[in-house]
PDB file of C-alpha atoms in Angstrom:
ATOM      1  CA  MET E   1       9.882 -73.328-102.007  1.00 55.00           C
ATOM      2  CA  LYS E   2      13.580 -73.709-102.509  1.00 49.00           C
ATOM      3  CA  VAL E   3      16.334 -72.011-100.513  1.00 49.00           C
ATOM      4  CA  LEU E   4      19.549 -71.664-102.230  1.00 43.00           C
ATOM      5  CA  LEU E   5      22.612 -70.985-100.165  1.00 44.00           C
ATOM      6  CA  PRO E   6      26.021 -69.825-101.132  1.00 38.00           C
ATOM      7  CA  TRP E   7      28.179 -72.675 -99.878  1.00 35.00           C
ATOM      8  CA  LYS E   8      28.318 -76.407-100.123  1.00 34.00           C
ATOM      9  CA  LEU E   9      28.891 -77.879 -96.786  1.00 35.00           C
ATOM     10  CA  LEU E  10      30.935 -81.098 -96.511  1.00 35.00           C
ATOM     11  CA  PRO E  11      29.220 -83.654 -94.519  1.00 40.00           C
ATOM     12  CA  PHE E  12      31.116 -85.342 -91.506  1.00 42.00           C
ATOM     13  CA  PHE E  13      31.674 -88.439 -93.625  1.00 42.00           C
ATOM     14  CA  PRO E  14      32.310 -87.060 -97.043  1.00 44.00           C
ATOM     15  CA  LEU E  15      32.046 -89.466-100.031  1.00 43.00           C
ATOM     16  CA  THR E  16      34.290 -87.484-102.648  1.00 46.00           C
ATOM     17  CA  PRO E  17      36.857 -84.660-101.927  1.00 44.00           C
ATOM     18  CA  SER E  18      36.799 -81.410-103.625  1.00 65.00           C
ATOM     19  CA  THR E  19      37.567 -77.890-102.899  1.00 63.00           C
ATOM     20  CA  ALA E  20      34.045 -76.835-102.502  1.00 49.00           C
ATOM     21  CA  LEU E  21      33.391 -79.622 -99.924  1.00 60.00           C
ATOM     22  CA  LEU E  22      36.721 -78.666 -98.099  1.00 68.00           C
ATOM     23  CA  LYS E  23      35.441 -75.076 -97.678  1.00 62.00           C
ATOM     24  CA  ALA E  24      32.315 -76.549 -96.554  1.00 65.00           C
ATOM     25  CA  THR E  25      33.910 -78.682 -93.912  1.00 70.00           C
ATOM     26  CA  VAL E  26      35.546 -75.495 -92.575  1.00 75.00           C
ATOM     27  CA  LEU E  27      32.211 -73.809 -92.266  1.00 77.00           C
ATOM     28  CA  GLU E  28      30.537 -76.709 -90.513  1.00 78.00           C
ATOM     29  CA  LEU E  29      33.543 -77.013 -88.006  1.00 85.00           C
ATOM     30  CA  ALA E  30      33.536 -73.238 -87.528  1.00 85.00           C
ATOM     31  CA  ILE E  31      29.691 -73.301 -86.561  1.00 86.00           C
ATOM     32  CA  LEU E  32      30.503 -76.336 -84.266  1.00 84.00           C
ATOM     33  CA  ALA E  33      33.318 -74.362 -82.572  1.00 86.00           C
ATOM     34  CA  GLY E  34      31.309 -71.300 -82.297  1.00 83.00           C
ATOM     35  CA  HIS E  35      28.336 -73.267 -80.751  1.00 77.00           C
ATOM     36  CA  LEU E  36      30.668 -75.070 -78.134  1.00 84.00           C
ATOM     37  CA  VAL E  37      31.664 -71.447 -76.965  1.00 83.00           C
ATOM     38  CA  LEU E  38      28.160 -70.401 -76.667  1.00 77.00           C
ATOM     39  CA  TYR E  39      26.605 -73.664 -75.199  1.00 73.00           C
ATOM     40  CA  PRO E  40      27.330 -72.863 -71.521  1.00 83.00           C
ATOM     41  CA  THR E  41      25.196 -69.698 -71.910  1.00 80.00           C
ATOM     42  CA  GLY E  42      22.274 -71.697 -72.808  1.00 73.00           C
ATOM     43  CA  MET E  43      22.456 -74.418 -70.119  1.00 71.00           C
ATOM     44  CA  ALA E  44      20.155 -72.501 -67.618  1.00 72.00           C
ATOM     45  CA  PRO E  45      16.492 -71.917 -68.444  1.00 76.00           C
ATOM     46  CA  GLU E  46      15.611 -68.668 -70.176  1.00 74.00           C
ATOM     47  CA  ARG E  47      14.190 -66.019 -67.700  1.00 71.00           C
ATOM     48  CA  ARG E  48      10.509 -65.628 -68.386  1.00 67.00           C
ATOM     49  CA  PRO E  49       8.875 -62.222 -68.588  1.00 62.00           C
ATOM     50  CA  LEU E  50       6.676 -61.314 -65.478  1.00 55.00           C
ATOM     51  CA  ALA E  51       3.076 -61.824 -65.807  1.00 50.00           C
ATOM     52  CA  THR E  52       1.149 -58.666 -66.681  1.00 45.00           C
ATOM     53  CA  GLY E  53      -1.568 -59.294 -64.071  1.00 40.00           C
ATOM     54  CA  THR E  54      -4.230 -59.413 -66.678  1.00 38.00           C
ATOM     55  CA  THR E  55      -6.700 -62.398 -66.796  1.00 37.00           C
ATOM     56  CA  ARG E  56      -6.980 -63.997 -70.169  1.00 42.00           C
ATOM     57  CA  ILE E  57     -10.661 -64.492 -71.432  1.00 36.00           C
ATOM     58  CA  ALA E  58     -11.058 -67.684 -73.310  1.00 39.00           C
ATOM     59  CA  GLY E  59     -11.336 -66.963 -77.063  1.00 42.00           C
ATOM     60  CA  ALA E  60     -10.071 -63.413 -76.674  1.00 43.00           C
ATOM     61  CA  THR E  61      -7.404 -62.016 -78.878  1.00 46.00           C
ATOM     62  CA  PRO E  62      -4.526 -59.751 -77.898  1.00 48.00           C
ATOM     63  CA  SER E  63      -5.396 -55.965 -77.196  1.00 45.00           C
ATOM     64  CA  ALA E  64      -4.655 -53.433 -79.796  1.00 38.00           C
ATOM     65  CA  GLY E  65      -1.141 -52.505 -79.702  1.00 45.00           C
ATOM     66  CA  ALA E  66      -0.041 -56.026 -78.712  1.00 56.00           C
ATOM     67  CA  ASP E  67       2.078 -58.443 -80.917  1.00 66.00           C
ATOM     68  CA  VAL E  68       0.001 -59.458 -83.920  1.00 83.00           C
ATOM     69  CA  HIS E  69       2.311 -62.439 -84.299  1.00 91.00           C
ATOM     70  CA  PRO E  70       1.731 -65.545 -82.154  1.00 96.00           C
ATOM     71  CA  PRO E  71       4.516 -66.294 -79.717  1.00 97.00           C
ATOM     72  CA  THR E  72       7.393 -68.278 -81.434  1.00 98.00           C
ATOM     73  CA  VAL E  73       8.771 -71.193 -79.363  1.00 98.00           C
ATOM     74  CA  LEU E  74      12.161 -72.623 -80.255  1.00 98.00           C
ATOM     75  CA  LEU E  75      13.133 -76.215 -79.446  1.00 98.00           C
ATOM     76  CA  HIS E  76      16.704 -77.521 -79.607  1.00 96.00           C
ATOM     77  CA  GLY E  77      17.873 -80.861 -80.521  1.00 93.00           C
ATOM     78  CA  PHE E  78      19.551 -83.971 -79.082  1.00 93.00           C
ATOM     79  CA  VAL E  79      22.248 -82.992 -76.237  1.00 86.00           C
ATOM     80  CA  ASP E  80      22.003 -79.390 -77.278  1.00 87.00           C
ATOM     81  CA  ASN E  81      20.261 -76.400 -75.541  1.00 88.00           C
ATOM     82  CA  ARG E  82      18.631 -73.079 -76.270  1.00 87.00           C
ATOM     83  CA  SER E  83      22.004 -71.322 -77.260  1.00 89.00           C
ATOM     84  CA  VAL E  84      21.656 -72.980 -80.664  1.00 93.00           C
ATOM     85  CA  PHE E  85      19.010 -70.391 -81.705  1.00 95.00           C
ATOM     86  CA  VAL E  86      20.916 -67.249 -80.594  1.00 94.00           C
ATOM     87  CA  LEU E  87      21.104 -66.102 -84.267  1.00 95.00           C
ATOM     88  CA  LEU E  88      17.588 -67.225 -85.406  1.00 97.00           C
ATOM     89  CA  ARG E  89      16.076 -65.584 -82.382  1.00 96.00           C
ATOM     90  CA  ARG E  90      17.887 -62.268 -82.911  1.00 95.00           C
ATOM     91  CA  SER E  91      16.452 -62.432 -86.533  1.00 96.00           C
ATOM     92  CA  LEU E  92      12.919 -63.092 -85.492  1.00 97.00           C
ATOM     93  CA  VAL E  93      12.992 -60.297 -82.804  1.00 95.00           C
ATOM     94  CA  ARG E  94      14.649 -57.941 -85.190  1.00 95.00           C
ATOM     95  CA  HIS E  95      11.891 -58.404 -87.745  1.00 94.00           C
ATOM     96  CA  GLY E  96       9.028 -57.725 -85.398  1.00 92.00           C
ATOM     97  CA  ARG E  97       8.327 -60.731 -83.065  1.00 93.00           C
ATOM     98  CA  ARG E  98       7.919 -59.727 -79.533  1.00 91.00           C
ATOM     99  CA  HIS E  99       7.374 -62.990 -78.063  1.00 95.00           C
ATOM    100  CA  VAL E 100      10.090 -65.459 -78.958  1.00 96.00           C
ATOM    101  CA  GLU E 101      10.945 -67.895 -76.290  1.00 95.00           C
ATOM    102  CA  SER E 102      13.750 -70.719 -76.206  1.00 94.00           C
ATOM    103  CA  LEU E 103      12.941 -73.788 -74.250  1.00 94.00           C
ATOM    104  CA  ASN E 104      15.395 -76.331 -72.784  1.00 92.00           C
ATOM    105  CA  TYR E 105      14.599 -79.978 -71.952  1.00 89.00           C
ATOM    106  CA  SER E 106      16.792 -81.921 -69.698  1.00 84.00           C
ATOM    107  CA  LEU E 107      19.829 -83.727 -70.888  1.00 82.00           C
ATOM    108  CA  LEU E 108      18.476 -86.674 -68.812  1.00 86.00           C
ATOM    109  CA  THR E 109      15.438 -86.934 -71.071  1.00 91.00           C
ATOM    110  CA  CYS E 110      14.923 -90.374 -72.281  1.00 94.00           C
ATOM    111  CA  ASP E 111      11.696 -90.322 -73.984  1.00 97.00           C
ATOM    112  CA  VAL E 112      10.054 -88.099 -76.710  1.00 97.00           C
ATOM    113  CA  ARG E 113       6.676 -88.526 -75.292  1.00 98.00           C
ATOM    114  CA  ALA E 114       7.623 -87.190 -71.791  1.00 96.00           C
ATOM    115  CA  ALA E 115       9.471 -84.258 -73.475  1.00 97.00           C
ATOM    116  CA  ALA E 116       6.337 -83.553 -75.576  1.00 98.00           C
ATOM    117  CA  GLU E 117       4.181 -83.521 -72.422  1.00 97.00           C
ATOM    118  CA  LEU E 118       6.464 -80.931 -70.860  1.00 96.00           C
ATOM    119  CA  LEU E 119       6.586 -78.977 -73.943  1.00 97.00           C
ATOM    120  CA  GLY E 120       2.730 -78.916 -73.717  1.00 98.00           C
ATOM    121  CA  ARG E 121       2.786 -77.539 -70.131  1.00 97.00           C
ATOM    122  CA  HIS E 122       5.162 -74.951 -71.410  1.00 96.00           C
ATOM    123  CA  ILE E 123       2.842 -73.740 -74.049  1.00 97.00           C
ATOM    124  CA  GLU E 124      -0.016 -73.496 -71.910  1.00 97.00           C
ATOM    125  CA  GLU E 125       1.957 -71.184 -69.597  1.00 96.00           C
ATOM    126  CA  ILE E 126       3.004 -69.131 -72.636  1.00 96.00           C
ATOM    127  CA  CYS E 127      -0.507 -68.726 -74.036  1.00 97.00           C
ATOM    128  CA  ASP E 128      -1.908 -67.752 -70.484  1.00 96.00           C
ATOM    129  CA  ARG E 129       1.045 -65.195 -70.016  1.00 95.00           C
ATOM    130  CA  THR E 130       0.801 -63.502 -73.471  1.00 94.00           C
ATOM    131  CA  GLY E 131      -3.052 -63.768 -74.094  1.00 95.00           C
ATOM    132  CA  HIS E 132      -2.432 -65.604 -77.323  1.00 96.00           C
ATOM    133  CA  ARG E 133      -4.396 -68.719 -78.248  1.00 96.00           C
ATOM    134  CA  GLU E 134      -1.699 -70.299 -80.551  1.00 97.00           C
ATOM    135  CA  VAL E 135       1.946 -70.365 -80.760  1.00 98.00           C
ATOM    136  CA  ASP E 136       4.380 -71.175 -83.767  1.00 98.00           C
ATOM    137  CA  ILE E 137       7.062 -73.716 -82.809  1.00 98.00           C
ATOM    138  CA  VAL E 138      10.613 -73.999 -84.612  1.00 98.00           C
ATOM    139  CA  GLY E 139      12.253 -77.376 -83.838  1.00 98.00           C
ATOM    140  CA  HIS E 140      15.818 -78.266 -84.653  1.00 97.00           C
ATOM    141  CA  SER E 141      16.449 -82.044 -85.271  1.00 96.00           C
ATOM    142  CA  LEU E 142      14.896 -84.058 -82.299  1.00 96.00           C
ATOM    143  CA  GLY E 143      13.122 -80.860 -81.164  1.00 97.00           C
ATOM    144  CA  GLY E 144      11.136 -80.822 -84.228  1.00 98.00           C
ATOM    145  CA  LEU E 145      10.109 -84.558 -83.550  1.00 98.00           C
ATOM    146  CA  ILE E 146       9.172 -83.668 -79.765  1.00 98.00           C
ATOM    147  CA  ALA E 147       7.060 -80.924 -81.062  1.00 98.00           C
ATOM    148  CA  ARG E 148       5.307 -83.111 -83.809  1.00 98.00           C
ATOM    149  CA  TYR E 149       4.517 -85.686 -81.184  1.00 98.00           C
ATOM    150  CA  TYR E 150       2.923 -83.080 -79.071  1.00 98.00           C
ATOM    151  CA  VAL E 151       0.849 -81.694 -81.847  1.00 98.00           C
ATOM    152  CA  GLN E 152      -0.294 -85.021 -83.435  1.00 98.00           C
ATOM    153  CA  ARG E 153      -0.593 -87.307 -80.324  1.00 98.00           C
ATOM    154  CA  LEU E 154      -1.337 -84.944 -77.387  1.00 98.00           C
ATOM    155  CA  GLY E 155      -3.794 -82.574 -78.838  1.00 97.00           C
ATOM    156  CA  GLY E 156      -1.264 -79.841 -79.486  1.00 98.00           C
ATOM    157  CA  ASP E 157      -2.862 -78.870 -82.808  1.00 98.00           C
ATOM    158  CA  HIS E 158      -5.333 -76.800 -80.998  1.00 97.00           C
ATOM    159  CA  ARG E 159      -2.275 -74.803 -79.798  1.00 98.00           C
ATOM    160  CA  VAL E 160       0.244 -74.769 -82.573  1.00 98.00           C
ATOM    161  CA  ARG E 161      -0.580 -72.705 -85.697  1.00 97.00           C
ATOM    162  CA  THR E 162       2.642 -73.619 -87.501  1.00 98.00           C
ATOM    163  CA  LEU E 163       5.428 -76.205 -86.587  1.00 98.00           C
ATOM    164  CA  VAL E 164       8.643 -75.545 -88.676  1.00 98.00           C
ATOM    165  CA  THR E 165      11.348 -78.247 -88.245  1.00 98.00           C
ATOM    166  CA  LEU E 166      14.915 -77.918 -89.376  1.00 98.00           C
ATOM    167  CA  GLY E 167      16.538 -81.273 -90.184  1.00 97.00           C
ATOM    168  CA  THR E 168      14.116 -83.484 -88.079  1.00 98.00           C
ATOM    169  CA  PRO E 169      14.197 -87.279 -88.784  1.00 97.00           C
ATOM    170  CA  HIS E 170      10.567 -87.733 -89.427  1.00 98.00           C
ATOM    171  CA  ALA E 171      10.965 -91.082 -90.958  1.00 97.00           C
ATOM    172  CA  GLY E 172      14.039 -92.087 -88.760  1.00 97.00           C
ATOM    173  CA  THR E 173      17.684 -91.803 -89.427  1.00 95.00           C
ATOM    174  CA  THR E 174      20.263 -94.525 -89.395  1.00 92.00           C
ATOM    175  CA  VAL E 175      23.229 -92.392 -88.722  1.00 87.00           C
ATOM    176  CA  ALA E 176      25.841 -93.292 -85.917  1.00 74.00           C
ATOM    177  CA  PRO E 177      24.717 -96.821 -85.062  1.00 73.00           C
ATOM    178  CA  LEU E 178      26.756 -96.990 -81.967  1.00 68.00           C
ATOM    179  CA  ALA E 179      24.657 -94.015 -80.461  1.00 70.00           C
ATOM    180  CA  GLY E 180      21.652 -96.362 -80.500  1.00 74.00           C
ATOM    181  CA  ALA E 181      22.415 -97.134 -76.743  1.00 82.00           C
ATOM    182  CA  HIS E 182      20.653 -93.877 -75.657  1.00 90.00           C
ATOM    183  CA  PRO E 183      16.835 -94.316 -75.691  1.00 94.00           C
ATOM    184  CA  LEU E 184      16.260 -91.079 -77.472  1.00 94.00           C
ATOM    185  CA  VAL E 185      18.448 -92.260 -80.433  1.00 93.00           C
ATOM    186  CA  ARG E 186      16.545 -95.436 -80.695  1.00 94.00           C
ATOM    187  CA  GLN E 187      13.356 -93.379 -80.953  1.00 96.00           C
ATOM    188  CA  MET E 188      14.762 -91.663 -83.794  1.00 96.00           C
ATOM    189  CA  ARG E 189      15.530 -94.929 -85.649  1.00 96.00           C
ATOM    190  CA  PRO E 190      13.242 -95.998 -88.697  1.00 96.00           C
ATOM    191  CA  GLY E 191      10.454 -98.157 -87.372  1.00 95.00           C
ATOM    192  CA  SER E 192      10.665 -97.065 -83.698  1.00 96.00           C
ATOM    193  CA  SER E 193       7.356 -97.125 -81.610  1.00 97.00           C
ATOM    194  CA  VAL E 194       7.389 -93.165 -81.582  1.00 98.00           C
ATOM    195  CA  LEU E 195       7.620 -92.988 -85.329  1.00 98.00           C
ATOM    196  CA  ARG E 196       4.930 -95.581 -85.793  1.00 98.00           C
ATOM    197  CA  GLU E 197       2.714 -93.577 -83.513  1.00 98.00           C
ATOM    198  CA  LEU E 198       3.389 -90.503 -85.770  1.00 98.00           C
ATOM    199  CA  SER E 199       2.591 -92.512 -88.924  1.00 97.00           C
ATOM    200  CA  ALA E 200      -0.758 -93.375 -87.581  1.00 97.00           C
ATOM    201  CA  PRO E 201      -3.859 -91.471 -88.979  1.00 97.00           C
ATOM    202  CA  ALA E 202      -4.068 -87.904 -87.713  1.00 96.00           C
ATOM    203  CA  PRO E 203      -7.488 -86.671 -89.275  1.00 95.00           C
ATOM    204  CA  GLY E 204      -8.385 -83.144 -88.823  1.00 95.00           C
ATOM    205  CA  CYS E 205      -4.962 -82.136 -87.517  1.00 97.00           C
ATOM    206  CA  ARG E 206      -5.083 -78.346 -87.652  1.00 96.00           C
ATOM    207  CA  THR E 207      -1.305 -77.512 -87.494  1.00 97.00           C
ATOM    208  CA  ARG E 208       0.504 -76.560 -90.542  1.00 97.00           C
ATOM    209  CA  PHE E 209       3.791 -78.450 -90.918  1.00 97.00           C
ATOM    210  CA  VAL E 210       6.909 -77.139 -92.855  1.00 97.00           C
ATOM    211  CA  GLY E 211       9.952 -79.182 -92.930  1.00 97.00           C
ATOM    212  CA  PHE E 212      13.368 -77.769 -93.830  1.00 96.00           C
ATOM    213  CA  TRP E 213      15.786 -80.490 -95.177  1.00 96.00           C
ATOM    214  CA  SER E 214      19.129 -80.181 -96.537  1.00 91.00           C
ATOM    215  CA  ASP E 215      20.714 -82.398 -99.331  1.00 85.00           C
ATOM    216  CA  LEU E 216      24.024 -82.270 -97.475  1.00 85.00           C
ATOM    217  CA  ASP E 217      22.777 -83.212 -93.958  1.00 89.00           C
ATOM    218  CA  ARG E 218      24.705 -86.356 -93.031  1.00 84.00           C
ATOM    219  CA  TRP E 219      22.932 -86.628 -89.850  1.00 91.00           C
ATOM    220  CA  MET E 220      19.932 -87.419 -91.690  1.00 93.00           C
ATOM    221  CA  VAL E 221      20.225 -90.793 -93.406  1.00 94.00           C
ATOM    222  CA  PRO E 222      18.727 -90.775 -95.798  1.00 94.00           C
ATOM    223  CA  VAL E 223      18.495 -86.895 -96.333  1.00 91.00           C
ATOM    224  CA  ASP E 224      14.886 -86.988 -97.355  1.00 94.00           C
ATOM    225  CA  THR E 225      13.891 -88.413 -93.959  1.00 97.00           C
ATOM    226  CA  ALA E 226      13.634 -84.799 -92.794  1.00 97.00           C
ATOM    227  CA  ARG E 227      10.635 -84.212 -95.035  1.00 97.00           C
ATOM    228  CA  VAL E 228       7.172 -84.299 -93.568  1.00 97.00           C
ATOM    229  CA  GLU E 229       5.204 -87.060 -95.408  1.00 96.00           C
ATOM    230  CA  HIS E 230       1.728 -87.920 -93.929  1.00 97.00           C
ATOM    231  CA  PRO E 231      -1.571 -88.076 -95.895  1.00 96.00           C
ATOM    232  CA  ASP E 232      -3.482 -86.371 -93.084  1.00 97.00           C
ATOM    233  CA  LEU E 233      -1.059 -83.432 -92.377  1.00 97.00           C
ATOM    234  CA  VAL E 234      -1.004 -80.072 -94.246  1.00 95.00           C
ATOM    235  CA  ALA E 235       2.572 -80.087 -94.947  1.00 96.00           C
ATOM    236  CA  GLU E 236       5.127 -78.274 -96.942  1.00 95.00           C
ATOM    237  CA  ASN E 237       8.925 -79.201 -97.436  1.00 96.00           C
ATOM    238  CA  VAL E 238      11.559 -76.840 -98.320  1.00 95.00           C
ATOM    239  CA  ARG E 239      14.888 -78.178 -99.791  1.00 93.00           C
ATOM    240  CA  VAL E 240      18.025 -76.290 -98.610  1.00 91.00           C
ATOM    241  CA  THR E 241      20.995 -76.756-100.667  1.00 85.00           C
ATOM    242  CA  GLY E 242      24.641 -76.394 -99.514  1.00 82.00           C
ATOM    243  CA  ILE E 243      24.814 -76.558 -95.958  1.00 87.00           C
ATOM    244  CA  GLY E 244      24.644 -79.309 -93.321  1.00 89.00           C
ATOM    245  CA  HIS E 245      22.829 -80.133 -90.279  1.00 92.00           C
ATOM    246  CA  LEU E 246      24.568 -77.698 -87.778  1.00 92.00           C
ATOM    247  CA  ALA E 247      23.995 -74.789 -90.000  1.00 92.00           C
ATOM    248  CA  LEU E 248      20.274 -75.047 -90.492  1.00 95.00           C
ATOM    249  CA  PRO E 249      19.303 -73.161 -87.089  1.00 95.00           C
ATOM    250  CA  VAL E 250      22.216 -70.696 -87.890  1.00 94.00           C
ATOM    251  CA  HIS E 251      22.298 -69.749 -91.490  1.00 92.00           C
ATOM    252  CA  PRO E 252      20.746 -66.236 -92.400  1.00 93.00           C
ATOM    253  CA  ALA E 253      19.113 -67.629 -95.588  1.00 93.00           C
ATOM    254  CA  VAL E 254      17.398 -70.326 -93.526  1.00 95.00           C
ATOM    255  CA  ALA E 255      16.318 -67.618 -90.920  1.00 96.00           C
ATOM    256  CA  ALA E 256      14.760 -65.632 -93.808  1.00 95.00           C
ATOM    257  CA  GLY E 257      12.913 -68.800 -95.009  1.00 95.00           C
ATOM    258  CA  VAL E 258      11.543 -69.478 -91.471  1.00 96.00           C
ATOM    259  CA  ARG E 259      10.309 -65.910 -91.332  1.00 96.00           C
ATOM    260  CA  GLN E 260       8.709 -66.150 -94.622  1.00 94.00           C
ATOM    261  CA  VAL E 261       6.971 -69.231 -93.390  1.00 95.00           C
ATOM    262  CA  LEU E 262       5.708 -67.751 -90.194  1.00 95.00           C
ATOM    263  CA  ASP E 263       4.492 -64.660 -91.868  1.00 93.00           C
ATOM    264  CA  SER E 264       2.519 -66.559 -94.301  1.00 88.00           C
ATOM    265  CA  GLY E 265       0.185 -67.712 -91.613  1.00 72.00           C
ATOM    266  CA  GLY E 266      -1.352 -71.019 -90.380  1.00 54.00           C
ATOM    267  CA  ALA E 267      -3.227 -73.622 -92.322  1.00 49.00           C
ATOM    268  CA  THR E 268      -7.077 -73.828 -92.618  1.00 40.00           C
ATOM    269  CA  ALA E 269      -8.434 -75.847 -89.709  1.00 36.00           C
ATOM    270  CA  GLY E 270      -9.711 -79.339 -90.432  1.00 32.00           C
ATOM    271  CA  THR E 271      -8.048 -79.616 -93.939  1.00 30.00           C
ATOM    272  CA  SER E 272      -6.242 -82.921 -95.061  1.00 31.00           C
ATOM    273  CA  ASP E 273      -4.483 -81.449 -98.072  1.00 30.00           C
ATOM    274  CA  SER E 274      -0.907 -82.615 -98.527  1.00 31.00           C
ATOM    275  CA  ALA E 275       1.487 -80.591-100.709  1.00 33.00           C
ATOM    276  CA  SER E 276       5.379 -80.971-101.049  1.00 32.00           C
ATOM    277  CA  VAL E 277       7.415 -78.234-102.159  1.00 30.00           C
ATOM    278  CA  ALA E 278      11.266 -79.124-102.712  1.00 32.00           C
TER     279      ALA E 278
END
């Protein structure tokens, strides 16, 4: 699958100037400015729906008339919050998903593993509340890495049908060397202990992985680090052309691609096929 977008985004550190790249710089900066305005609205945790009072029976499926889609969980990236998903969430709800929830993890989080454990507790609560046995997850940047750790290392493949990552450093990124003082940034470096754990064998992993990566994402160095590459995972990679890192959770064409992925269903349990589509 290939998503073609109408603009070419200038990375924050352009190599060659051009009119197209200049226009793209304006777009990326406009997205950043808009997000800074929305950022305070996403600092508080999202209000959760009240429980229905029904008891969920293990193995039961939602009742007739309930949402046929699994709940969709949105997980933001480093030093961000749930406000980054305002447009994507609106798109998912408008196209028929009743249960879409954006989760925050603390700015004080210093370990992918701890964040993944917290994510697991949230997902159990969501499944209990909605009556669904599985969820889909969309993770931007570090959020995708946290979700992948939950799936691969904490047994989350029993709960996560499809994991979509947007600009996630699956193989590590070398951008912004000075930022390496932060523990989470160090865990996103190539060869970190977290990434070594994720490269370990994962036989029988049930979750379907879809990695959206952009050829102009300058936060991912190299850009193809955002591809999911693992022999034991059911993985598909979607190349996005013409936008940068900040635009991935915002752009309508990416939202359409995410909806298409989620509508196509999950992977067959227990398979170890690996396919890459760019």
